[in-house]
């Protein structure tokens, strides 16, 4: 999606589609939403993921400080908390983001990365989103086919475990780099990128 694999856009897109499909990630869908994220990273209104709740959303806008029990600050800096959040994000967060745009902005709440008519995409992206979905159907079909041919346990061993491991690592890195307490987030009056 970043276009850095090759000077050829076609080579980048074909390679990205094959590899993303193998990882059950809709290539073009993620390419477009990820591009929008890069254009608005850490903006409270322009970013597409990892937008933190504000004090007013917590009902604390008139408080000088936020009680620890509300913001989870008692635990959020502990390794156990981060491990729990990463496991939770890996198993449920990533699929929920793709299916329902769960950590995205309010205007796109419930928008699916699998729906070519989603508010996440422009109308001219329709057929590329369909191609992304076809890649996922091909991968899912291969998983089911090989489960019948060799056994579900064999497919889990050779595909499922490496898939979950790769997913865990990708989600871990992404979660930690976007949610650290030191990462600033900007309102429109301070956004100047």
mmCIF file of C-alpha atoms in Angstrom:
data_model
loop_
_atom_site.group_PDB
_atom_site.id
_atom_site.type_symbol
_atom_site.label_atom_id
_atom_site.label_comp_id
_atom_site.label_asym_id
_atom_site.label_seq_id
_atom_site.Cartn_x
_atom_site.Cartn_y
_atom_site.Cartn_z
ATOM 1 C CA UNK A 1 0.000 0.000 0.000
ATOM 2 C CA UNK A 2 2.937 2.388 0.524
ATOM 3 C CA UNK A 3 4.216 1.857 -3.034
ATOM 4 C CA UNK A 4 7.808 1.292 -1.893
ATOM 5 C CA UNK A 5 8.242 -2.327 -3.017
ATOM 6 C CA UNK A 6 8.937 -1.485 -6.663
ATOM 7 C CA UNK A 7 9.080 1.492 -8.997
ATOM 8 C CA UNK A 8 6.234 -0.166 -10.876
ATOM 9 C CA UNK A 9 2.804 0.556 -9.404
ATOM 10 C CA UNK A 10 1.492 -2.634 -11.034
ATOM 11 C CA UNK A 11 4.179 -4.782 -9.379
ATOM 12 C CA UNK A 12 3.436 -3.123 -6.017
ATOM 13 C CA UNK A 13 -0.313 -3.676 -6.359
ATOM 14 C CA UNK A 14 -0.109 -7.296 -7.567
ATOM 15 C CA UNK A 15 2.420 -8.211 -4.869
ATOM 16 C CA UNK A 16 0.409 -6.370 -2.228
ATOM 17 C CA UNK A 17 -2.855 -8.012 -3.318
ATOM 18 C CA UNK A 18 -1.357 -11.533 -3.227
ATOM 19 C CA UNK A 19 0.397 -11.090 0.140
ATOM 20 C CA UNK A 20 -2.456 -9.211 1.819
ATOM 21 C CA UNK A 21 -4.967 -11.774 0.552
ATOM 22 C CA UNK A 22 -2.818 -14.570 1.993
ATOM 23 C CA UNK A 23 -2.976 -12.755 5.351
ATOM 24 C CA UNK A 24 -6.770 -12.279 5.018
ATOM 25 C CA UNK A 25 -6.385 -8.507 4.703
ATOM 26 C CA UNK A 26 -8.343 -6.755 1.923
ATOM 27 C CA UNK A 27 -5.479 -5.094 0.026
ATOM 28 C CA UNK A 28 -7.095 -2.142 -1.727
ATOM 29 C CA UNK A 29 -9.496 -1.492 1.132
ATOM 30 C CA UNK A 30 -6.651 -1.291 3.614
ATOM 31 C CA UNK A 31 -4.452 0.620 1.152
ATOM 32 C CA UNK A 32 -7.023 3.418 0.900
ATOM 33 C CA UNK A 33 -7.960 3.620 4.590
ATOM 34 C CA UNK A 34 -4.296 3.395 5.620
ATOM 35 C CA UNK A 35 -3.428 6.226 3.239
ATOM 36 C CA UNK A 36 -6.119 8.374 4.883
ATOM 37 C CA UNK A 37 -4.636 7.501 8.287
ATOM 38 C CA UNK A 38 -1.196 8.689 7.139
ATOM 39 C CA UNK A 39 -2.698 11.960 5.922
ATOM 40 C CA UNK A 40 -4.226 12.642 9.346
ATOM 41 C CA UNK A 41 -2.075 10.783 11.884
ATOM 42 C CA UNK A 42 -2.703 12.015 15.455
ATOM 43 C CA UNK A 43 -5.374 14.498 14.414
ATOM 44 C CA UNK A 44 -8.444 14.233 16.624
ATOM 45 C CA UNK A 45 -10.715 14.853 13.613
ATOM 46 C CA UNK A 46 -8.753 13.691 10.540
ATOM 47 C CA UNK A 47 -7.160 10.437 11.717
ATOM 48 C CA UNK A 48 -8.959 7.216 10.857
ATOM 49 C CA UNK A 49 -7.858 4.996 13.779
ATOM 50 C CA UNK A 50 -6.660 5.153 17.387
ATOM 51 C CA UNK A 51 -8.507 8.358 18.231
ATOM 52 C CA UNK A 52 -8.464 8.658 22.035
ATOM 53 C CA UNK A 53 -11.535 9.646 24.016
ATOM 54 C CA UNK A 54 -11.531 13.242 25.227
ATOM 55 C CA UNK A 55 -12.336 14.474 28.725
ATOM 56 C CA UNK A 56 -15.765 15.622 27.526
ATOM 57 C CA UNK A 57 -16.470 12.159 26.100
ATOM 58 C CA UNK A 58 -15.618 10.789 29.552
ATOM 59 C CA UNK A 59 -17.858 13.475 31.128
ATOM 60 C CA UNK A 60 -14.873 15.151 32.791
ATOM 61 C CA UNK A 61 -14.578 18.431 30.856
ATOM 62 C CA UNK A 62 -14.887 20.644 33.971
ATOM 63 C CA UNK A 63 -12.469 18.621 36.107
ATOM 64 C CA UNK A 64 -8.923 19.847 36.690
ATOM 65 C CA UNK A 65 -7.553 16.320 36.718
ATOM 66 C CA UNK A 66 -8.901 12.979 35.647
ATOM 67 C CA UNK A 67 -9.329 10.323 38.355
ATOM 68 C CA UNK A 68 -7.064 7.338 37.725
ATOM 69 C CA UNK A 69 -9.911 4.859 37.994
ATOM 70 C CA UNK A 70 -11.641 6.467 34.997
ATOM 71 C CA UNK A 71 -8.711 6.604 32.601
ATOM 72 C CA UNK A 72 -7.179 3.313 33.734
ATOM 73 C CA UNK A 73 -3.875 5.100 34.381
ATOM 74 C CA UNK A 74 -3.299 2.823 37.368
ATOM 75 C CA UNK A 75 -2.767 -0.110 35.007
ATOM 76 C CA UNK A 76 -2.166 1.293 31.540
ATOM 77 C CA UNK A 77 1.594 1.641 31.962
ATOM 78 C CA UNK A 78 2.076 -1.915 33.223
ATOM 79 C CA UNK A 79 3.431 -4.628 30.898
ATOM 80 C CA UNK A 80 0.592 -6.967 31.891
ATOM 81 C CA UNK A 81 -2.005 -4.402 30.774
ATOM 82 C CA UNK A 82 -0.235 -3.902 27.424
ATOM 83 C CA UNK A 83 0.097 -7.644 26.872
ATOM 84 C CA UNK A 84 -3.609 -8.103 27.593
ATOM 85 C CA UNK A 85 -4.546 -5.228 25.252
ATOM 86 C CA UNK A 86 -2.312 -6.528 22.466
ATOM 87 C CA UNK A 87 -3.757 -10.050 22.735
ATOM 88 C CA UNK A 88 -7.281 -8.587 22.785
ATOM 89 C CA UNK A 89 -6.478 -6.337 19.808
ATOM 90 C CA UNK A 90 -4.858 -9.223 17.901
ATOM 91 C CA UNK A 91 -7.725 -11.634 18.339
ATOM 92 C CA UNK A 92 -10.674 -9.243 18.147
ATOM 93 C CA UNK A 93 -9.584 -5.650 17.473
ATOM 94 C CA UNK A 94 -8.119 -6.139 14.023
ATOM 95 C CA UNK A 95 -11.067 -8.174 12.674
ATOM 96 C CA UNK A 96 -13.534 -5.710 14.271
ATOM 97 C CA UNK A 97 -11.683 -2.813 12.655
ATOM 98 C CA UNK A 98 -11.934 -4.444 9.222
ATOM 99 C CA UNK A 99 -15.558 -5.509 9.656
ATOM 100 C CA UNK A 100 -17.024 -2.528 11.577
ATOM 101 C CA UNK A 101 -14.260 0.135 11.562
ATOM 102 C CA UNK A 102 -14.440 -0.195 15.362
ATOM 103 C CA UNK A 103 -11.575 2.151 16.266
ATOM 104 C CA UNK A 104 -12.328 4.626 13.497
ATOM 105 C CA UNK A 105 -14.005 8.038 13.619
ATOM 106 C CA UNK A 106 -17.681 8.470 14.535
ATOM 107 C CA UNK A 107 -18.755 9.445 10.989
ATOM 108 C CA UNK A 108 -17.519 6.064 9.715
ATOM 109 C CA UNK A 109 -18.686 3.925 12.631
ATOM 110 C CA UNK A 110 -19.857 0.536 11.381
ATOM 111 C CA UNK A 111 -18.268 1.032 7.956
ATOM 112 C CA UNK A 112 -16.824 -2.196 6.583
ATOM 113 C CA UNK A 113 -13.563 -2.594 4.702
ATOM 114 C CA UNK A 114 -15.313 -5.332 2.710
ATOM 115 C CA UNK A 115 -18.152 -3.158 1.397
ATOM 116 C CA UNK A 116 -17.242 -1.366 -1.858
ATOM 117 C CA UNK A 117 -19.992 1.196 -1.132
ATOM 118 C CA UNK A 118 -18.589 2.016 2.320
ATOM 119 C CA UNK A 119 -18.077 5.663 3.334
ATOM 120 C CA UNK A 120 -14.405 4.731 3.701
ATOM 121 C CA UNK A 121 -13.941 4.679 -0.064
ATOM 122 C CA UNK A 122 -14.525 6.843 -3.101
ATOM 123 C CA UNK A 123 -16.938 5.564 -5.777
ATOM 124 C CA UNK A 124 -14.035 5.074 -8.209
ATOM 125 C CA UNK A 125 -12.522 2.536 -5.757
ATOM 126 C CA UNK A 126 -15.543 0.194 -6.092
ATOM 127 C CA UNK A 127 -13.999 -2.488 -8.329
ATOM 128 C CA UNK A 128 -10.689 -2.489 -6.489
ATOM 129 C CA UNK A 129 -12.537 -3.189 -3.237
ATOM 130 C CA UNK A 130 -14.354 -6.044 -5.008
ATOM 131 C CA UNK A 131 -10.968 -7.391 -6.185
ATOM 132 C CA UNK A 132 -9.771 -7.257 -2.557
ATOM 133 C CA UNK A 133 -12.806 -9.267 -1.489
ATOM 134 C CA UNK A 134 -12.174 -11.823 -4.257
ATOM 135 C CA UNK A 135 -8.623 -12.296 -2.925
ATOM 136 C CA UNK A 136 -10.014 -13.022 0.534
ATOM 137 C CA UNK A 137 -12.561 -15.482 -0.866
ATOM 138 C CA UNK A 138 -9.798 -17.311 -2.742
ATOM 139 C CA UNK A 139 -7.692 -17.551 0.423
ATOM 140 C CA UNK A 140 -10.648 -18.669 2.551
ATOM 141 C CA UNK A 141 -11.532 -21.272 -0.114
ATOM 142 C CA UNK A 142 -7.958 -22.589 -0.089
ATOM 143 C CA UNK A 143 -8.028 -22.818 3.729
ATOM 144 C CA UNK A 144 -11.287 -24.786 3.668
ATOM 145 C CA UNK A 145 -10.103 -27.002 0.794
ATOM 146 C CA UNK A 146 -6.820 -27.897 2.492
ATOM 147 C CA UNK A 147 -8.642 -28.473 5.781
ATOM 148 C CA UNK A 148 -10.662 -31.207 4.054
ATOM 149 C CA UNK A 149 -7.681 -32.617 2.150
ATOM 150 C CA UNK A 150 -5.124 -32.653 4.987
ATOM 151 C CA UNK A 151 -7.141 -31.882 8.176
ATOM 152 C CA UNK A 152 -8.037 -28.734 10.049
ATOM 153 C CA UNK A 153 -5.235 -29.426 12.544
ATOM 154 C CA UNK A 154 -2.639 -29.516 9.745
ATOM 155 C CA UNK A 155 -3.917 -26.249 8.268
ATOM 156 C CA UNK A 156 -3.924 -24.690 11.737
ATOM 157 C CA UNK A 157 -0.341 -25.847 12.265
ATOM 158 C CA UNK A 158 1.005 -24.612 8.912
ATOM 159 C CA UNK A 159 -1.251 -21.580 8.344
ATOM 160 C CA UNK A 160 -3.190 -20.699 11.497
ATOM 161 C CA UNK A 161 -0.307 -20.522 13.959
ATOM 162 C CA UNK A 162 1.993 -18.498 11.643
ATOM 163 C CA UNK A 163 -0.999 -16.267 10.753
ATOM 164 C CA UNK A 164 -1.804 -15.590 14.405
ATOM 165 C CA UNK A 165 1.883 -14.988 15.162
ATOM 166 C CA UNK A 166 2.308 -12.504 12.306
ATOM 167 C CA UNK A 167 -0.984 -10.817 13.218
ATOM 168 C CA UNK A 168 0.093 -10.575 16.854
ATOM 169 C CA UNK A 169 3.406 -8.931 15.912
ATOM 170 C CA UNK A 170 1.853 -6.455 13.466
ATOM 171 C CA UNK A 171 -0.946 -5.491 15.845
ATOM 172 C CA UNK A 172 1.472 -5.237 18.787
ATOM 173 C CA UNK A 173 3.778 -2.814 17.025
ATOM 174 C CA UNK A 174 0.908 -0.754 15.642
ATOM 175 C CA UNK A 175 -0.983 -0.622 18.950
ATOM 176 C CA UNK A 176 2.063 0.380 20.976
ATOM 177 C CA UNK A 177 3.279 3.076 18.581
ATOM 178 C CA UNK A 178 -0.164 4.722 18.371
ATOM 179 C CA UNK A 179 -1.345 4.511 21.973
ATOM 180 C CA UNK A 180 1.684 5.420 24.081
ATOM 181 C CA UNK A 181 0.813 8.168 26.558
ATOM 182 C CA UNK A 182 3.630 10.343 25.159
ATOM 183 C CA UNK A 183 2.137 10.365 21.641
ATOM 184 C CA UNK A 184 0.441 13.749 21.188
ATOM 185 C CA UNK A 185 -2.954 14.185 19.527
ATOM 186 C CA UNK A 186 -4.046 17.498 18.020
ATOM 187 C CA UNK A 187 -7.359 19.323 17.681
ATOM 188 C CA UNK A 188 -8.088 21.312 14.526
ATOM 189 C CA UNK A 189 -6.803 24.554 16.056
ATOM 190 C CA UNK A 190 -3.366 22.973 16.632
ATOM 191 C CA UNK A 191 -3.215 20.763 13.521
ATOM 192 C CA UNK A 192 -0.816 22.265 10.983
ATOM 193 C CA UNK A 193 0.578 19.370 8.976
#
